[in-house]
Structure formats: C-alpha cells, structure tokens
Short mmCIF file of N, CA and C in Angstrom, two decimals:
data_model
loop_
_atom_site.label_atom_id
_atom_site.label_comp_id
_atom_site.label_asym_id
_atom_site.label_seq_id
_atom_site.Cartn_x
_atom_site.Cartn_y
_atom_site.Cartn_z
N UNK A 184 -2.21 1.91 -15.88
CA UNK A 184 -2.42 1.13 -14.51
C UNK A 184 -3.77 0.87 -14.38
N UNK A 185 -3.91 -0.48 -13.08
CA UNK A 185 -5.13 -0.96 -13.07
C UNK A 185 -4.96 -0.33 -11.17
N UNK A 186 -6.00 0.29 -10.46
CA UNK A 186 -5.97 0.62 -9.62
C UNK A 186 -6.76 -0.88 -8.53
N UNK A 187 -7.72 -1.44 -9.42
CA UNK A 187 -7.92 -2.61 -8.49
C UNK A 187 -6.89 -3.37 -8.83
N UNK A 188 -6.08 -3.38 -9.20
CA UNK A 188 -4.91 -4.78 -9.03
C UNK A 188 -3.93 -4.67 -8.06
N UNK A 189 -3.61 -3.15 -7.63
CA UNK A 189 -3.18 -2.53 -7.20
C UNK A 189 -3.67 -2.23 -5.66
N UNK A 190 -4.77 -2.35 -5.80
CA UNK A 190 -5.61 -3.04 -4.47
C UNK A 190 -5.23 -4.67 -3.97
N UNK A 191 -5.13 -4.62 -4.45
CA UNK A 191 -5.05 -6.47 -4.29
C UNK A 191 -4.06 -7.07 -3.75
N UNK A 192 -2.59 -5.93 -4.29
CA UNK A 192 -1.30 -6.46 -3.88
C UNK A 192 -1.21 -5.66 -2.89
N UNK A 193 -1.38 -4.47 -2.40
CA UNK A 193 -1.31 -4.07 -1.81
C UNK A 193 -2.74 -4.50 0.17
N UNK A 194 -3.28 -4.89 -0.01
CA UNK A 194 -4.28 -5.43 0.89
C UNK A 194 -3.74 -7.13 1.55
N UNK A 195 -2.69 -7.60 0.24
CA UNK A 195 -1.80 -8.87 0.90
C UNK A 195 -0.92 -8.16 1.32
N UNK A 196 -0.48 -7.64 0.81
CA UNK A 196 0.95 -7.26 1.87
C UNK A 196 0.41 -6.50 3.29
N UNK A 197 -0.20 -5.24 3.58
CA UNK A 197 -0.51 -4.93 4.50
C UNK A 197 -1.47 -6.07 5.42
N UNK A 198 -2.08 -6.99 5.13
CA UNK A 198 -2.18 -8.38 5.88
C UNK A 198 -1.21 -9.11 6.10
N UNK A 199 -0.37 -9.14 6.02
CA UNK A 199 0.78 -10.04 6.79
C UNK A 199 1.73 -8.70 7.59
N UNK A 200 1.49 -7.41 7.51
CA UNK A 200 2.41 -6.59 7.59
C UNK A 200 1.87 -5.51 9.42
N UNK A 201 0.43 -5.63 8.88
CA UNK A 201 -0.09 -4.97 10.06
C UNK A 201 -1.19 -5.41 10.89
N UNK A 202 -1.29 -5.03 11.92
CA UNK A 202 -2.31 -5.38 12.42
C UNK A 202 -3.97 -4.74 11.66
N UNK A 203 -3.78 -3.98 11.22
CA UNK A 203 -5.19 -2.92 11.05
C UNK A 203 -5.00 -2.57 9.89
N UNK A 204 -5.90 -2.09 8.46
CA UNK A 204 -5.65 -1.06 8.05
C UNK A 204 -6.71 -1.05 7.45
N UNK A 205 -7.08 0.32 6.71
CA UNK A 205 -7.91 0.17 6.21
C UNK A 205 -8.28 1.86 4.77
N UNK A 206 -8.23 1.34 3.05
CA UNK A 206 -8.21 1.87 2.28
C UNK A 206 -9.54 3.02 2.71
N UNK A 207 -8.87 4.35 2.73
CA UNK A 207 -9.98 5.75 3.08
C UNK A 207 -9.45 6.39 1.67
N UNK A 208 -9.28 6.17 0.72
CA UNK A 208 -9.43 6.88 -0.19
C UNK A 208 -9.24 6.66 -1.35
N UNK A 209 -9.29 6.73 -2.84
CA UNK A 209 -9.07 6.89 -4.41
C UNK A 209 -8.91 8.07 -4.88
N UNK A 210 -7.85 8.52 -5.36
CA UNK A 210 -7.81 9.65 -5.82
C UNK A 210 -7.41 9.38 -7.65
N UNK A 211 -8.35 10.02 -8.31
CA UNK A 211 -7.89 9.39 -9.74
C UNK A 211 -6.41 10.67 -10.02
N UNK A 212 -5.22 10.44 -10.73
CA UNK A 212 -4.77 11.35 -11.54
C UNK A 212 -4.82 11.02 -12.59
N UNK A 213 -3.00 12.16 -13.08
CA UNK A 213 -3.23 12.07 -14.37
C UNK A 213 -2.40 11.22 -15.02
N UNK A 214 -2.32 10.79 -16.44
CA UNK A 214 -1.17 9.95 -17.64
C UNK A 214 -1.94 8.38 -16.60
N UNK A 215 -3.15 8.35 -16.41
CA UNK A 215 -4.22 6.56 -15.68
C UNK A 215 -3.06 6.83 -14.60
N UNK A 216 -2.27 7.41 -13.74
CA UNK A 216 -1.76 6.87 -12.41
C UNK A 216 -3.30 7.61 -11.36
N UNK A 217 -3.62 6.83 -10.10
CA UNK A 217 -4.35 6.62 -8.99
C UNK A 217 -3.64 6.97 -8.24
N UNK A 218 -3.99 7.26 -6.81
CA UNK A 218 -3.46 7.88 -5.44
C UNK A 218 -4.30 6.78 -4.16
N UNK A 219 -3.80 5.83 -4.02
CA UNK A 219 -4.51 5.18 -3.23
C UNK A 219 -4.19 5.81 -1.80
N UNK A 220 -4.99 6.08 -0.57
CA UNK A 220 -4.66 6.20 0.88
C UNK A 220 -5.38 5.40 1.58
N UNK A 221 -4.36 4.75 2.43
CA UNK A 221 -4.53 3.71 3.70
C UNK A 221 -4.28 4.61 4.93
N UNK A 222 -4.97 4.09 5.95
CA UNK A 222 -4.08 4.33 7.20
C UNK A 222 -4.04 2.89 7.95
N UNK A 223 -3.05 2.71 8.26
CA UNK A 223 -2.57 1.38 8.80
C UNK A 223 -1.80 1.52 10.01
N UNK A 224 -1.85 0.44 10.93
CA UNK A 224 -1.75 0.34 11.85
C UNK A 224 -0.59 -1.12 11.95
N UNK A 225 0.90 -0.74 11.81
CA UNK A 225 2.00 -1.35 11.63
C UNK A 225 1.73 -2.68 12.68
N UNK A 226 2.32 -3.67 12.47
CA UNK A 226 2.56 -4.78 13.84
C UNK A 226 4.00 -4.40 14.58
N UNK A 227 4.29 -4.31 15.61
CA UNK A 227 5.29 -4.04 15.92
C UNK A 227 6.40 -4.36 15.91
N UNK A 228 6.44 -5.78 15.27
CA UNK A 228 8.18 -6.41 14.72
C UNK A 228 8.07 -5.64 13.15
N UNK A 229 7.07 -5.11 12.57
CA UNK A 229 7.01 -4.48 11.40
C UNK A 229 8.27 -3.65 11.21
N UNK A 230 8.86 -3.01 10.02
CA UNK A 230 9.61 -2.32 9.82
C UNK A 230 9.53 -1.81 8.70
N UNK A 231 9.02 -0.04 8.60
CA UNK A 231 8.80 0.54 7.97
C UNK A 231 9.22 0.44 6.47
N UNK A 232 10.44 0.66 6.45
CA UNK A 232 10.88 0.20 5.01
C UNK A 232 10.83 -1.20 4.46
N UNK A 233 10.71 -2.21 5.13
CA UNK A 233 10.77 -3.78 4.67
C UNK A 233 9.22 -3.32 3.90
N UNK A 234 8.04 -2.80 4.68
CA UNK A 234 6.97 -2.80 3.88
C UNK A 234 6.69 -1.86 2.39
N UNK A 235 7.08 -1.08 2.58
CA UNK A 235 7.44 -0.26 1.34
C UNK A 235 8.26 -1.29 0.33
N UNK A 236 9.58 -1.82 0.30
CA UNK A 236 10.02 -2.46 -0.49
C UNK A 236 8.87 -3.68 -0.70
N UNK A 237 8.19 -4.20 -0.02
CA UNK A 237 7.16 -5.25 -0.24
C UNK A 237 6.23 -5.26 -1.63
N UNK A 238 5.97 -3.51 -1.35
CA UNK A 238 4.67 -2.80 -2.30
C UNK A 238 5.23 -2.75 -3.10
N UNK A 239 6.66 -2.49 -3.15
CA UNK A 239 7.40 -1.80 -4.64
C UNK A 239 7.67 -2.62 -5.74
N UNK A 240 7.67 -4.33 -4.74
CA UNK A 240 8.72 -5.21 -5.37
C UNK A 240 7.51 -6.10 -6.04
N UNK A 241 6.08 -6.34 -5.13
CA UNK A 241 5.66 -7.23 -5.18
C UNK A 241 4.24 -6.73 -6.12
N UNK A 242 4.08 -5.08 -6.80
CA UNK A 242 2.77 -4.22 -6.88
C UNK A 242 3.12 -4.04 -8.39
N UNK A 243 4.42 -4.15 -9.10
CA UNK A 243 4.73 -4.03 -10.22
C UNK A 243 3.80 -4.64 -11.21
N UNK A 244 3.48 -4.13 -12.07
CA UNK A 244 3.03 -2.94 -12.17
C UNK A 244 2.82 -1.90 -12.30
N UNK A 245 1.17 -2.22 -11.06
CA UNK A 245 0.61 -1.63 -10.76
C UNK A 245 0.82 -0.57 -9.68
N UNK A 246 1.40 -0.94 -9.30
CA UNK A 246 1.97 -0.04 -7.56
C UNK A 246 3.56 0.52 -8.12
N UNK A 247 3.91 2.03 -7.98
CA UNK A 247 4.82 2.42 -8.92
C UNK A 247 5.39 3.51 -7.55
N UNK A 248 4.89 3.42 -6.64
CA UNK A 248 5.62 4.32 -5.51
C UNK A 248 4.96 4.03 -4.19
N UNK A 249 5.42 4.40 -3.52
CA UNK A 249 4.77 4.00 -1.79
C UNK A 249 5.46 5.18 -0.62
N UNK A 250 4.72 5.51 -0.09
CA UNK A 250 5.17 6.08 1.29
C UNK A 250 4.50 6.34 2.51
N UNK A 251 5.12 7.05 3.44
CA UNK A 251 4.26 6.52 5.06
C UNK A 251 4.58 8.55 5.09
N UNK A 252 3.27 9.09 5.61
CA UNK A 252 3.11 10.03 6.21
C UNK A 252 2.69 10.18 7.57
#
C-alpha cells in the first residue's frame, strides 16, 4: 500500500472537514501497512462518523482504517 497516496487522500478529506490539522507521524508496520497519525480540530458542524466514512470510502485501497482517539 502507498502511504503517500493515503496522505493525499486524508489531506483532502481533512481540508473539507476540519479547521486545522497536522500530520504528526508515520509509523511503518508489518505487511506493507503504515500508521499515519494526525492531530485534527474539526469544524463545529462536522460529524466524526462522517469524516471516518469519507476516509474509508475515498481512501481505498490505500486507507484501510481510520479512528479517533
């Protein structure tokens, strides 16, 4: 999988859904997967679930999961 392509996809979704965001880390994993960590400040009208669904839908095949912590 391509972490650069995933970053571009995530950037597009976050640009629409957030006031501010920053990529804080990329951690290589096993089997070709990487974890991308972001700090995100969502817009007041943004629903977290909608952002996650957008990431999962528009990020295929490079985005295979998304979660808020």
